[in-house]
Amino acid sequence: MKNRLTLSPLRHTWILDFDGTLVIHNGYKTGDDTWLPGALDFLKSIPEDDLVIILTAREKTAREKTEKFLEEWNVKYDKIIFEVPMGERVLINDTKPSGLKCAYSVNPARNEGPNLEIFIDRNL
């Protein structure tokens, strides 16, 4: 069963880990990248006007191969950041006066795929 993330109709910023979340962890080192279950569908479900930032601990020497892979699959993203530290990623954001939460964290198990369904609630 997929986890459901209910969001407002406002534009969103997606900060996505690459290896182990969207593609098989370190698969590029032994061959080619392979999408994890549901990852490509998830990426294509992100609203077109949203901002997508991909994080990866990959060395900058993997940039060309990684960007080519994303282009071949017609994946929309706005920025990809290489050589990100492997430790925790911490996001700090406020809550709107209306009570709308402005930050969420989803932590799927490594190589299980995002397992996430996006639902836009027009009442938020």
mmCIF file of C-alpha atoms in Angstrom, residues 56-115:
data_model
loop_
_atom_site.group_PDB
_atom_site.id
_atom_site.type_symbol
_atom_site.label_atom_id
_atom_site.label_comp_id
_atom_site.label_asym_id
_atom_site.label_seq_id
_atom_site.Cartn_x
_atom_site.Cartn_y
_atom_site.Cartn_z
ATOM 1 C CA THR A 56 23.227 12.709 -4.886
ATOM 2 C CA ALA A 57 26.470 11.772 -3.186
ATOM 3 C CA ARG A 58 27.842 10.771 -6.605
ATOM 4 C CA GLU A 59 31.079 12.363 -7.665
ATOM 5 C CA LYS A 60 30.875 15.168 -10.218
ATOM 6 C CA THR A 61 32.514 12.803 -12.714
ATOM 7 C CA ALA A 62 29.154 10.958 -12.842
ATOM 8 C CA ARG A 63 27.279 14.132 -13.874
ATOM 9 C CA GLU A 64 27.180 13.475 -17.629
ATOM 10 C CA LYS A 65 26.047 9.851 -17.258
ATOM 11 C CA THR A 66 23.420 10.760 -14.649
ATOM 12 C CA GLU A 67 21.993 13.699 -16.593
ATOM 13 C CA LYS A 68 21.880 11.592 -19.782
ATOM 14 C CA PHE A 69 19.929 8.894 -17.917
ATOM 15 C CA LEU A 70 17.370 11.439 -16.676
ATOM 16 C CA GLU A 71 17.087 12.978 -20.152
ATOM 17 C CA GLU A 72 16.559 9.572 -21.809
ATOM 18 C CA TRP A 73 13.612 8.946 -19.487
ATOM 19 C CA ASN A 74 12.261 12.491 -19.981
ATOM 20 C CA VAL A 75 12.431 13.247 -16.252
ATOM 21 C CA LYS A 76 11.768 16.882 -15.399
ATOM 22 C CA TYR A 77 14.050 18.359 -12.768
ATOM 23 C CA ASP A 78 15.347 21.856 -12.159
ATOM 24 C CA LYS A 79 18.664 21.204 -10.447
ATOM 25 C CA ILE A 80 20.834 18.256 -9.532
ATOM 26 C CA ILE A 81 23.468 18.625 -6.835
ATOM 27 C CA PHE A 82 26.401 16.199 -6.759
ATOM 28 C CA GLU A 83 28.783 15.312 -3.925
ATOM 29 C CA VAL A 84 26.151 15.860 -1.241
ATOM 30 C CA PRO A 85 27.300 14.497 2.150
ATOM 31 C CA MET A 86 26.038 11.000 2.942
ATOM 32 C CA GLY A 87 24.756 11.909 6.408
ATOM 33 C CA GLU A 88 21.334 13.133 7.406
ATOM 34 C CA ARG A 89 19.610 15.823 5.353
ATOM 35 C CA VAL A 90 17.890 18.353 7.549
ATOM 36 C CA LEU A 91 15.068 20.578 6.285
ATOM 37 C CA ILE A 92 13.819 23.400 8.466
ATOM 38 C CA ASN A 93 10.792 25.396 7.390
ATOM 39 C CA ASP A 94 8.017 27.384 9.052
ATOM 40 C CA THR A 95 4.282 26.718 9.267
ATOM 41 C CA LYS A 96 1.971 29.198 7.558
ATOM 42 C CA PRO A 97 -0.347 31.266 9.828
ATOM 43 C CA SER A 98 -3.232 29.200 8.413
ATOM 44 C CA GLY A 99 -1.626 26.108 9.966
ATOM 45 C CA LEU A 100 -0.444 24.691 6.634
ATOM 46 C CA LYS A 101 2.730 22.635 7.213
ATOM 47 C CA CYS A 102 5.466 23.744 4.826
ATOM 48 C CA ALA A 103 7.781 20.749 5.182
ATOM 49 C CA TYR A 104 7.392 16.976 5.062
ATOM 50 C CA SER A 105 9.877 14.142 5.307
ATOM 51 C CA VAL A 106 9.394 10.715 3.767
ATOM 52 C CA ASN A 107 11.997 8.024 4.440
ATOM 53 C CA PRO A 108 11.446 4.859 2.379
ATOM 54 C CA ALA A 109 13.729 1.882 2.971
ATOM 55 C CA ARG A 110 16.769 1.795 0.663
ATOM 56 C CA ASN A 111 16.013 0.397 -2.795
ATOM 57 C CA GLU A 112 12.274 0.088 -2.072
ATOM 58 C CA GLY A 113 11.273 3.087 -4.217
ATOM 59 C CA PRO A 114 9.366 6.172 -3.078
ATOM 60 C CA ASN A 115 6.069 4.289 -2.465
#
